[in-house]
CSV table of C-alpha atoms and ligand atoms in Angstrom, one decimal:
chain,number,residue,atom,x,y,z
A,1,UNK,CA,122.3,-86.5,40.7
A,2,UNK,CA,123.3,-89.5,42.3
A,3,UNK,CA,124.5,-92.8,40.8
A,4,UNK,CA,125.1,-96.8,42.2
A,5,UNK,CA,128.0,-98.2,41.3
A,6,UNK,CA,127.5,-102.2,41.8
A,7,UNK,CA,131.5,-104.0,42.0
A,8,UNK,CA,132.5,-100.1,42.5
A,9,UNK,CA,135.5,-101.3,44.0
A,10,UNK,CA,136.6,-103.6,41.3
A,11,UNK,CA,139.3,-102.9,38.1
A,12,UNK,CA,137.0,-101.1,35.7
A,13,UNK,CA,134.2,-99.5,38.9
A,14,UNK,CA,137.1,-97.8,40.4
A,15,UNK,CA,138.4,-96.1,37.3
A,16,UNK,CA,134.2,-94.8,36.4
A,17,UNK,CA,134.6,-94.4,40.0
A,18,UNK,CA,137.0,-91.2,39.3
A,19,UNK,CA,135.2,-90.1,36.4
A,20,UNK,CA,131.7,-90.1,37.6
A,21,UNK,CA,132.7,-87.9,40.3
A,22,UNK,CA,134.8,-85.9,38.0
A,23,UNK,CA,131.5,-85.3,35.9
A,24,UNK,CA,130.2,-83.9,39.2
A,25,UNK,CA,127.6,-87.0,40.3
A,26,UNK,CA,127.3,-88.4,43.4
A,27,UNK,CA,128.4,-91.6,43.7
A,28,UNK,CA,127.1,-94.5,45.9
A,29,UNK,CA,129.0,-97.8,46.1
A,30,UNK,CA,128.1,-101.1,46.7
A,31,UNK,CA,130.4,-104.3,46.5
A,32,UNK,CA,131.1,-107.3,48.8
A,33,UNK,CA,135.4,-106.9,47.8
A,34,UNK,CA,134.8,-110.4,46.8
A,35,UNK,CA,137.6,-109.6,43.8
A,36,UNK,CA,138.6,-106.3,45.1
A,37,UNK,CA,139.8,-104.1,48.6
A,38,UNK,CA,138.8,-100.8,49.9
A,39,UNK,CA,141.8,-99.5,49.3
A,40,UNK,CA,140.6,-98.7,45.7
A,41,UNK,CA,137.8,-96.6,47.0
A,42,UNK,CA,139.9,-94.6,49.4
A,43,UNK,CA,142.6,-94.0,46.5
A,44,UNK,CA,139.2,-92.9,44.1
A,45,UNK,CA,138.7,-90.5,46.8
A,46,UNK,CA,142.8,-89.6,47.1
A,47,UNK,CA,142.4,-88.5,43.0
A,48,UNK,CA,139.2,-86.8,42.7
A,49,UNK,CA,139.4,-84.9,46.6
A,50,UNK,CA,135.7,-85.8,46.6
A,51,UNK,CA,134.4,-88.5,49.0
A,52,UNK,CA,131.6,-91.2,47.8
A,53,UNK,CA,129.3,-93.3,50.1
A,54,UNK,CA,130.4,-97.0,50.2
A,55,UNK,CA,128.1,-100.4,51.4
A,56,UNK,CA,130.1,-103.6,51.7
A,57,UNK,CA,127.0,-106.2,50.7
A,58,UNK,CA,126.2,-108.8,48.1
A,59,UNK,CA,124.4,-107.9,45.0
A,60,UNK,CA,122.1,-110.4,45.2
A,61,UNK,CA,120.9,-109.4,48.9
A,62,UNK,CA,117.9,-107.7,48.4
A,63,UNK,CA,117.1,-106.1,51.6
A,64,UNK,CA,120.5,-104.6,51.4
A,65,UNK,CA,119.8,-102.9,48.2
A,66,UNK,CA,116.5,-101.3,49.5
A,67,UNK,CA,118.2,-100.3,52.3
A,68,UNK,CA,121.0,-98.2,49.9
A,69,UNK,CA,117.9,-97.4,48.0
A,70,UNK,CA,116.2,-95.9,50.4
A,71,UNK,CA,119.2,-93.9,52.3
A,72,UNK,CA,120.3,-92.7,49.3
A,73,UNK,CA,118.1,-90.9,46.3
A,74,UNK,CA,119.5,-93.1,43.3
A,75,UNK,CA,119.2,-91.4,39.6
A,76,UNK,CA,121.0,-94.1,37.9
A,77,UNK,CA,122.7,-97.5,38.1
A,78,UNK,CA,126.0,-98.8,36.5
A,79,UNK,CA,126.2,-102.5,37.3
A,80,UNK,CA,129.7,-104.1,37.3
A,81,UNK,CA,129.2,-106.5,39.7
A,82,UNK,CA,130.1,-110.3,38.9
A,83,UNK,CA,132.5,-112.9,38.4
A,84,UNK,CA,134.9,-112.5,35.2
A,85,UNK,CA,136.9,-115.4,34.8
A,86,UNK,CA,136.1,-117.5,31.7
A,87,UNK,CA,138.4,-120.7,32.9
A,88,UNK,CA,136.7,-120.6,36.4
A,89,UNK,CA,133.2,-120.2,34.8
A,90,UNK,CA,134.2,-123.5,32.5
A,91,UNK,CA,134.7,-125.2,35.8
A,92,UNK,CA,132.0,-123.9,38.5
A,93,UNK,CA,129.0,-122.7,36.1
A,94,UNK,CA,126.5,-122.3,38.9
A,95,UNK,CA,128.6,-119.9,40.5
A,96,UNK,CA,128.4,-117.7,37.9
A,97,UNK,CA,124.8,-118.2,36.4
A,98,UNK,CA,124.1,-117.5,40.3
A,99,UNK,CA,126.2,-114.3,40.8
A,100,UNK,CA,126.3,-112.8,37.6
A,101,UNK,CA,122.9,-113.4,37.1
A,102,UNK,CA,121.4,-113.2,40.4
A,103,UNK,CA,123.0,-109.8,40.8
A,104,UNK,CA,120.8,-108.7,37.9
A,105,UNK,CA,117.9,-110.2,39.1
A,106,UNK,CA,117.5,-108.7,42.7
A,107,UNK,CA,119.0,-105.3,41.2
A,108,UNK,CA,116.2,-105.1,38.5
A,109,UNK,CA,113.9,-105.7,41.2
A,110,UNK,CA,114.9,-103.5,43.7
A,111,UNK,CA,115.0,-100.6,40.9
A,112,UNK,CA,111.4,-101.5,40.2
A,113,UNK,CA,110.5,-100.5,43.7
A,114,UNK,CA,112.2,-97.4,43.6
A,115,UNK,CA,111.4,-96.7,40.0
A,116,UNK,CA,114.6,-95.9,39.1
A,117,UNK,CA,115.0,-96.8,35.4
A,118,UNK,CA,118.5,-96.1,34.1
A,119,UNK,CA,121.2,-98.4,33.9
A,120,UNK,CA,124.7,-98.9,32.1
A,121,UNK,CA,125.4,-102.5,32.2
A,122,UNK,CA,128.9,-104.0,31.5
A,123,UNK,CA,128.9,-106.5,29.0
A,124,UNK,CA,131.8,-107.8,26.9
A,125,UNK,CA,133.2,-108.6,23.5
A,126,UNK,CA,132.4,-112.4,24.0
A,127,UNK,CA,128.7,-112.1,23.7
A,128,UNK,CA,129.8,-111.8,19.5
A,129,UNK,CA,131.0,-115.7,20.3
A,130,UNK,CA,132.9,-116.5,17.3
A,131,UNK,CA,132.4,-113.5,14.7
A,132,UNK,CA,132.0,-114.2,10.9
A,133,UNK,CA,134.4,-111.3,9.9
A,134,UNK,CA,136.0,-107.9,11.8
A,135,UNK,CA,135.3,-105.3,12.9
A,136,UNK,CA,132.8,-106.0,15.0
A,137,UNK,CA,129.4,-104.4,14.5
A,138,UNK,CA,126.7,-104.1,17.5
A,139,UNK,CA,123.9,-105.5,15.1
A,140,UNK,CA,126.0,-108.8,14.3
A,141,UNK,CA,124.7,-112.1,15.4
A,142,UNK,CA,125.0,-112.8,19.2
A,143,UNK,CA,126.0,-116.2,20.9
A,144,UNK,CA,128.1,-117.3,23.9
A,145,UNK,CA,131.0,-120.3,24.1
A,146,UNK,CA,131.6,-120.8,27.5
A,147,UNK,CA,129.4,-119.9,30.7
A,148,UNK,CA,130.8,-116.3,31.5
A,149,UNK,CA,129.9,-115.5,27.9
A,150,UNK,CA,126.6,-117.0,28.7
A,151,UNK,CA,125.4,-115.2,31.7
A,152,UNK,CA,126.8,-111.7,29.5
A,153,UNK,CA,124.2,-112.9,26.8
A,154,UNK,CA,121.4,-113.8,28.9
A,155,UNK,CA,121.0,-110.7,31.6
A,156,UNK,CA,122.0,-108.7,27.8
A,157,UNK,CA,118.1,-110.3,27.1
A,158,UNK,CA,117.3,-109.9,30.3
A,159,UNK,CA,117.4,-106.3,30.6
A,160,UNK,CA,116.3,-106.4,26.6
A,161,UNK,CA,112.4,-108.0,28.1
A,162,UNK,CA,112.7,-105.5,30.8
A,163,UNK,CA,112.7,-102.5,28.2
A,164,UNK,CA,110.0,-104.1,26.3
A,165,UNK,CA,108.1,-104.6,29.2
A,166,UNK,CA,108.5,-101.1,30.0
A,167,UNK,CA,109.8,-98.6,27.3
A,168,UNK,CA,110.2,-96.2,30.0
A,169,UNK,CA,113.6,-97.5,30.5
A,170,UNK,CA,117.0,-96.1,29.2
A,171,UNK,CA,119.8,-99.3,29.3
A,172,UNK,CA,122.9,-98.9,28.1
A,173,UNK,CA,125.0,-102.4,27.5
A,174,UNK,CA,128.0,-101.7,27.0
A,175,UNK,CA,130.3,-104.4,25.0
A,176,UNK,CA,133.5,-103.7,26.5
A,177,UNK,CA,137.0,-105.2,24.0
A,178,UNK,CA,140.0,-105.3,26.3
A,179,UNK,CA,140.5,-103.2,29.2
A,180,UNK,CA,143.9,-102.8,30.2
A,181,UNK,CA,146.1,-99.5,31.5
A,182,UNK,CA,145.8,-97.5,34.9
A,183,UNK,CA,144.9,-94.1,36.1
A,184,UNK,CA,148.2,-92.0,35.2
A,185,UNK,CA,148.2,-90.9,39.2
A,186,UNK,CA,149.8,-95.0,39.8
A,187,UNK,CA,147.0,-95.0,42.5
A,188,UNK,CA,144.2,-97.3,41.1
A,189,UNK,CA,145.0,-99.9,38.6
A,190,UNK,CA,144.1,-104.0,38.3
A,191,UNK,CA,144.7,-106.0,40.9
A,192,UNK,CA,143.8,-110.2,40.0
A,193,UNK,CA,144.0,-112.2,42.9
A,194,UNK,CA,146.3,-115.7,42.3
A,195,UNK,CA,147.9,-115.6,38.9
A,196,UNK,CA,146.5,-113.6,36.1
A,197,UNK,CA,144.3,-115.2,33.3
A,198,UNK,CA,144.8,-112.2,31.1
A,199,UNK,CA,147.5,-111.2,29.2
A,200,UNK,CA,148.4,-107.2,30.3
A,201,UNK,CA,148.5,-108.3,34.0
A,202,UNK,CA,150.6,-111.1,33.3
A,203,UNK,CA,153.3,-108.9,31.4
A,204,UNK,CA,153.3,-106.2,34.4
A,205,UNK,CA,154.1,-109.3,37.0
A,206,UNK,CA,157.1,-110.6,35.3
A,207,UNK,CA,158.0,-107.1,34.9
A,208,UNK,CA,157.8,-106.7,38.7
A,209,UNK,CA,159.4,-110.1,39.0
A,210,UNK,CA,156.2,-111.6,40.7
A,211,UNK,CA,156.5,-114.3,37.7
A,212,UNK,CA,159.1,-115.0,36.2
A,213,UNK,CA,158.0,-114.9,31.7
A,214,UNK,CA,155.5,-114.8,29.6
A,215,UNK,CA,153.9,-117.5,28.0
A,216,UNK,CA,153.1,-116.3,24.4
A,217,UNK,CA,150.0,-118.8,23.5
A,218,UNK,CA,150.3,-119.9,20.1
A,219,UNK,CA,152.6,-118.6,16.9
A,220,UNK,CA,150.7,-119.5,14.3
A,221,UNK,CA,147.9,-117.7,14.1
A,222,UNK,CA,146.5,-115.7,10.7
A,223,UNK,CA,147.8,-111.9,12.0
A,224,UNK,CA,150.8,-110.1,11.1
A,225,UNK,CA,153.4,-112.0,13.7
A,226,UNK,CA,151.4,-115.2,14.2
A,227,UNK,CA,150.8,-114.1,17.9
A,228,UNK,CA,146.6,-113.7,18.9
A,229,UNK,CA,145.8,-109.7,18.2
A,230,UNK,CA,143.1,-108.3,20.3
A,231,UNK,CA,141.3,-104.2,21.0
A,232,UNK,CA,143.2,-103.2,23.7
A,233,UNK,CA,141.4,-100.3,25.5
A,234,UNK,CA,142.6,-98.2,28.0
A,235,UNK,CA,140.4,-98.1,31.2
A,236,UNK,CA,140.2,-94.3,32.0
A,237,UNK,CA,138.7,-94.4,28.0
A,238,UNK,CA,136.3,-97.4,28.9
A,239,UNK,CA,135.3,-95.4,32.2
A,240,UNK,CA,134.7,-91.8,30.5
A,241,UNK,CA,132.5,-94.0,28.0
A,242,UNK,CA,130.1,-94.5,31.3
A,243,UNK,CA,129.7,-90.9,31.6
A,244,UNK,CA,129.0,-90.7,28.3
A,245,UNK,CA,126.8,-93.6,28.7
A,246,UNK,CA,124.8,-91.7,31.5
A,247,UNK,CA,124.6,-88.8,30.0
A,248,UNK,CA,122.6,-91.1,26.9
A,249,UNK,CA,120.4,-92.2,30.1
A,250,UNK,CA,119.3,-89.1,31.2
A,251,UNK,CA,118.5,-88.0,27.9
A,252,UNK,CA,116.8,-91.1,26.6
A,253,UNK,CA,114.7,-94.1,26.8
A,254,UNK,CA,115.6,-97.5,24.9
A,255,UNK,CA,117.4,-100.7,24.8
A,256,UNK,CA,121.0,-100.2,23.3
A,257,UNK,CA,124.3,-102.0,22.7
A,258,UNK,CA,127.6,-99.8,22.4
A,259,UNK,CA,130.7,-101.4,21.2
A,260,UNK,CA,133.9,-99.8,23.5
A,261,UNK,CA,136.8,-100.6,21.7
A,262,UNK,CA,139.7,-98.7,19.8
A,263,UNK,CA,138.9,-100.1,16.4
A,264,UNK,CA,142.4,-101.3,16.3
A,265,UNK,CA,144.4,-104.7,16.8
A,266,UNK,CA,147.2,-105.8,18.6
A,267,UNK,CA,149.4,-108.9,18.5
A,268,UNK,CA,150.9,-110.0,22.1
A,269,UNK,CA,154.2,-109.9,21.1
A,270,UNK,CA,153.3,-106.0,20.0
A,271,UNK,CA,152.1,-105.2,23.6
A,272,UNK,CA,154.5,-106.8,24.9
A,273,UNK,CA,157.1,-104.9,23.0
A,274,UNK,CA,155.2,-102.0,23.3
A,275,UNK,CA,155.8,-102.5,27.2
A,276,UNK,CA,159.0,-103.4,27.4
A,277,UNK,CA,160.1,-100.0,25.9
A,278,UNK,CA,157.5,-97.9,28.6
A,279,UNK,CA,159.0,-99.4,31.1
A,280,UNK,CA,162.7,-99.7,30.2
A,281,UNK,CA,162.4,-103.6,31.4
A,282,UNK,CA,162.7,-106.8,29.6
A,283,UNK,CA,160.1,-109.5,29.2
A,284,UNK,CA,161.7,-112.5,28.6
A,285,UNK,CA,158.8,-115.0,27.0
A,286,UNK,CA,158.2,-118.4,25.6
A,287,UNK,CA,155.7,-120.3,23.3
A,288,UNK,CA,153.7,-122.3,24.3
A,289,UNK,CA,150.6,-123.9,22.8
A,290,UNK,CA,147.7,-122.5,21.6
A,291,UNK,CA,145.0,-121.4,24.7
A,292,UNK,CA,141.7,-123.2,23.8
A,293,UNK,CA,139.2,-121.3,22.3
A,294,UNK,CA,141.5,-118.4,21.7
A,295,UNK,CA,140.4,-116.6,18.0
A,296,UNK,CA,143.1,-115.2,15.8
A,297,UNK,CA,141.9,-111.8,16.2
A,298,UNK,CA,138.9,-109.4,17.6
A,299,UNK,CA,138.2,-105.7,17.3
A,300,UNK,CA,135.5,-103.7,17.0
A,301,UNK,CA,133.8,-101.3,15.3
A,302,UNK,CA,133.5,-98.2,17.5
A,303,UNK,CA,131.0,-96.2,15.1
A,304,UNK,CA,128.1,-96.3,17.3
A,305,UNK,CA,129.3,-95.2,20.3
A,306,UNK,CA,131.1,-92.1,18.5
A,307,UNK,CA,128.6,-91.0,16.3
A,308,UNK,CA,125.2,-91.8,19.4
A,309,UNK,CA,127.4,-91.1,22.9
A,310,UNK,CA,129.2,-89.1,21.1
A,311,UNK,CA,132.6,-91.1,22.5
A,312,UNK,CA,135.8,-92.2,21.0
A,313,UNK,CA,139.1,-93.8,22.4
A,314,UNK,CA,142.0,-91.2,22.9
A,315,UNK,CA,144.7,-93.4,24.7
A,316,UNK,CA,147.2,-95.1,22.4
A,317,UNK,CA,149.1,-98.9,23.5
A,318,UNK,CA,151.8,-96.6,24.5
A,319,UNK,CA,149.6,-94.8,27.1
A,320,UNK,CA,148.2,-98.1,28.0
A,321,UNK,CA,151.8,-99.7,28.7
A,322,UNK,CA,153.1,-96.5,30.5
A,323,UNK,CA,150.4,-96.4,33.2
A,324,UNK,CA,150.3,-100.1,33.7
A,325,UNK,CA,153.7,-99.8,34.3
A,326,UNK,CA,153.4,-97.1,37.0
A,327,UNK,CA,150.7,-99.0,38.7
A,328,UNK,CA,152.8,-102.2,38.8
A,329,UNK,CA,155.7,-100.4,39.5
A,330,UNK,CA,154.4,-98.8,42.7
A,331,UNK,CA,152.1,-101.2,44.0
A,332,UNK,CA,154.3,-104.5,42.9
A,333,UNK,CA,151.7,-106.5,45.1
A,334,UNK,CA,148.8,-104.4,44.0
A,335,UNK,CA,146.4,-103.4,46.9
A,336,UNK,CA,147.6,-106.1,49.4
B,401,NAD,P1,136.5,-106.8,39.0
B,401,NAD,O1,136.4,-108.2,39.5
B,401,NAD,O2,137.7,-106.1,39.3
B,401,NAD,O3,135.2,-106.0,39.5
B,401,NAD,C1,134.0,-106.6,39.8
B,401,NAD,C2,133.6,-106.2,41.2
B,401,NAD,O4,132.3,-106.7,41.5
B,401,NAD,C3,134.6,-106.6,42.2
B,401,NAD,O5,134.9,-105.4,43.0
B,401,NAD,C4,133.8,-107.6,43.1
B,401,NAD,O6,134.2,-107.6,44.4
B,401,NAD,C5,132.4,-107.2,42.9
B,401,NAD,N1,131.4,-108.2,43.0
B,401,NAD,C6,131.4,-109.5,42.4
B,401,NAD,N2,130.2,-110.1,42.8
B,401,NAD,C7,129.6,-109.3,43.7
B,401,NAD,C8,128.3,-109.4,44.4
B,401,NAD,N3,127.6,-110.5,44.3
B,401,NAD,N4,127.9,-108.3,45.1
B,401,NAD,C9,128.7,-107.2,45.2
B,401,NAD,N5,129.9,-107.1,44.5
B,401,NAD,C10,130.3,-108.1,43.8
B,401,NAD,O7,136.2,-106.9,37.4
B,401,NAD,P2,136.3,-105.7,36.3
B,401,NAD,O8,137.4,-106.1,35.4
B,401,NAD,O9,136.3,-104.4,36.9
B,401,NAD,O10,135.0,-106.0,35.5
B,401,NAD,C11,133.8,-105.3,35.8
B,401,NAD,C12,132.7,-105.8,35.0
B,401,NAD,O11,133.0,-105.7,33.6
B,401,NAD,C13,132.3,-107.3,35.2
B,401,NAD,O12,130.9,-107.5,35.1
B,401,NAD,C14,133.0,-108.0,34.0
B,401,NAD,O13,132.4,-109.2,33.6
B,401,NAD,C15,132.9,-106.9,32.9
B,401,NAD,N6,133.9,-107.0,31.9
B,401,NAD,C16,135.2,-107.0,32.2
B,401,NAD,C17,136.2,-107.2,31.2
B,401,NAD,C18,137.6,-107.2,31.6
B,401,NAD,O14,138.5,-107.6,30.8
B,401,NAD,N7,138.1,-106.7,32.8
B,401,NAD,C19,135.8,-107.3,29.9
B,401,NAD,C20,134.4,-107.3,29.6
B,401,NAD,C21,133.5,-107.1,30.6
B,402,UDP,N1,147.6,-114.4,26.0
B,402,UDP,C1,148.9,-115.0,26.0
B,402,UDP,N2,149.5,-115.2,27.3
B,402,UDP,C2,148.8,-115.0,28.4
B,402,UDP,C3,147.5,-114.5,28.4
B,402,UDP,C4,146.9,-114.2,27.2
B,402,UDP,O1,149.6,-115.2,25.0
B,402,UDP,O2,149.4,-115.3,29.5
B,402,UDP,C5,147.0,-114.1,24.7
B,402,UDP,C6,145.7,-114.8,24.4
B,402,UDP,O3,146.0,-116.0,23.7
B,402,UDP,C7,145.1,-113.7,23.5
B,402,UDP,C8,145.6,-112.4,24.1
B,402,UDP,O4,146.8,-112.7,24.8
B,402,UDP,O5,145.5,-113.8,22.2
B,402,UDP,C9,144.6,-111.7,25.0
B,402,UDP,O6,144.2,-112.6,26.0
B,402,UDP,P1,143.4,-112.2,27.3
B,402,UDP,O7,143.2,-113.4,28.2
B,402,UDP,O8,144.1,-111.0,27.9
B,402,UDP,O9,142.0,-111.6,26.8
B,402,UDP,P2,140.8,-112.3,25.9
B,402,UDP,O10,140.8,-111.6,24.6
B,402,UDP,O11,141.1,-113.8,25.8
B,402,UDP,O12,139.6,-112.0,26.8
């Protein structure tokens, strides 16, 4: 069996990368390293001693995808590829509404003509908006508050008319919490390009010295130390939840949303403790003002995804903060 992986190359693709192959698919690549390097894929390859079949093209190209379509027999598709940056969004919304969306578009179509009809698509936490009360169910009411939300929402209905139109489609949407951690070889782990929007990679640059503290945003929040307490979730978890996720493909048909989460908060300063004592370094911090549109607290419930894909999150913060660290630690200027 043989499965496209669209942004392959990227944080979360090159962890379900590792897994996927580990499952014993074959896996075939596509992604135009616009937020990524093909270093990852050769490291993928380093782990797993198994090679994969990489195109360096634009989602939105269509020709390109029939060509990959039609030199490769394609079972399934997971589809990471898009922007991810909520601030950039705020400021450029066409970029993303184009990308994020047109990616979805031209791979929906392209499927079509091959009739391939499975795919895990990543969606996010943020497509809840601003939930009424935690955890977070898959059935609770859906909305978007800034554009990258938006484009999460609207390929989610997307690929919604697209079953209804055809219930001879098995999608997967996959409402990912917060994906932090790195493989515990060191070899693949996140890499942001400029200075990092989210808080994990942030913590692992001062602890490399690429920055030089934290900026804690906001001490006054309703959690247990006033700091903004989020579902941390370790990427090799989120990436085993796409096998899982395939696996639900090739056994079903339908239209469903999976929350992939731990079912547990943490603060910042508690991740950030948690990381000082993995790595043995100190994280001096500051605090600053609340981030706009920052909520006191998110996480989900994972019910649905343990008791249908039959997955749950083993990795603890403590497992999260060692293998960031190694990653960091190794690669202090990540893949460059
Ligand atoms: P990433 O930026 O590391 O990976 C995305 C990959 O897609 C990159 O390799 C990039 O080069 C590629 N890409 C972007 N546009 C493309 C295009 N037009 N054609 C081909 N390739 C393209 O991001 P990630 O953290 O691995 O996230 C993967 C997916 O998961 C994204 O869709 C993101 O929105 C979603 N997601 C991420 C998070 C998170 O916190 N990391 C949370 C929820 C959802
Ligand atoms: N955060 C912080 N400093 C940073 C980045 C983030 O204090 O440099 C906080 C942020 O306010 C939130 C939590 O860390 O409470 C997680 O933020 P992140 O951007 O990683 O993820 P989000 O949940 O916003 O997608």
């Amino acid at each position: 069996m043989s499965i496209l992986i669209t942004g392959g190359a990227g944080f979360i693709g090159s962890h379900t990368c590792v897994e996927i192959l580990d499952a014993g698919y074959d896996v075939v690549v596509v992604d135009n390293l616009s937020n990524s390097s093909r270093k990852a894929l050769e490291r993928v390859e380093k782990i797993t001693g198994k090679t994969l079949k990489f195109y360096e093209a634009d989602v939105r190209n269509t020709d390109a995808l029939r060509k990959i379509f039609s030199e490769n027999s394609i079972d399934a598709v997971i589809h990471f590829a898009g922007y991810k940056a909520v601030g950039e969004s705020v400021r450029e919304p066409l970029k993303y509404y184009d990308n994020n969306i047109g990616c979805t578009v031209s791979l929906l179509s392209v499927m079509d003509e091959f009739g391939v009809k499975r795919i895990v698509f990543s969606s996010s936490a943020t497509v809840y908006g601003i939930p009424e009360k935690m955890p977070i169910t898959e059935e609770m009411p859906l909305s978007a508050i800034n554009p990258y939300g938006r484009t999460k929402l609207f390929i989610e209905e997307i690929l919604r008319d697209r079953y209804n139109a055809d219930n001879g489609w098995s999608i997967a949407l996959l409402r990912y919490f917060n994906p932090i951690g790195a493989h515990k070889s060191g070899l693949i782990g996140e890499s942001p390009k400029g200075i990092p929007n989210n808080l994990m990679p942030f913590i692992s640059q001062v602890a490399v010295g690429r920055l030089t503290e934290l900026h804690v945003f906001g001490d006054d929040y309703n959690t247990s130390d006033g700091t903004g307490s989020r579902d941390y979730i370790h990427v090799v978890d989120l990436a085993k939840g796409h096998v899982k996720a395939i696996e639900w493909a090739f056994t079903h048909t339908g239209c469903e949303a999976f929350n992939l989460g731990t079912g547990k908060g943490t603060t910042v300063m508690e991740l950030r403790d948690a990381f000082v004592r993995a790595s043995g370094v100190d994280i001096p911090y500051v605090i600053d003002p609340r981030r706009p549109g920052d909520l006191d607290e998110l996480y989900a419930s994972c019910d649905k995804a343990k008791s249908v894909l039959g997955w749950e999150a083993t990795l603890n913060i403590n497992d999260m903060c060692k293998d960031t660290w190694l990653w960091q630690r190794d690669n202090p200027n990540g893949y460059d």
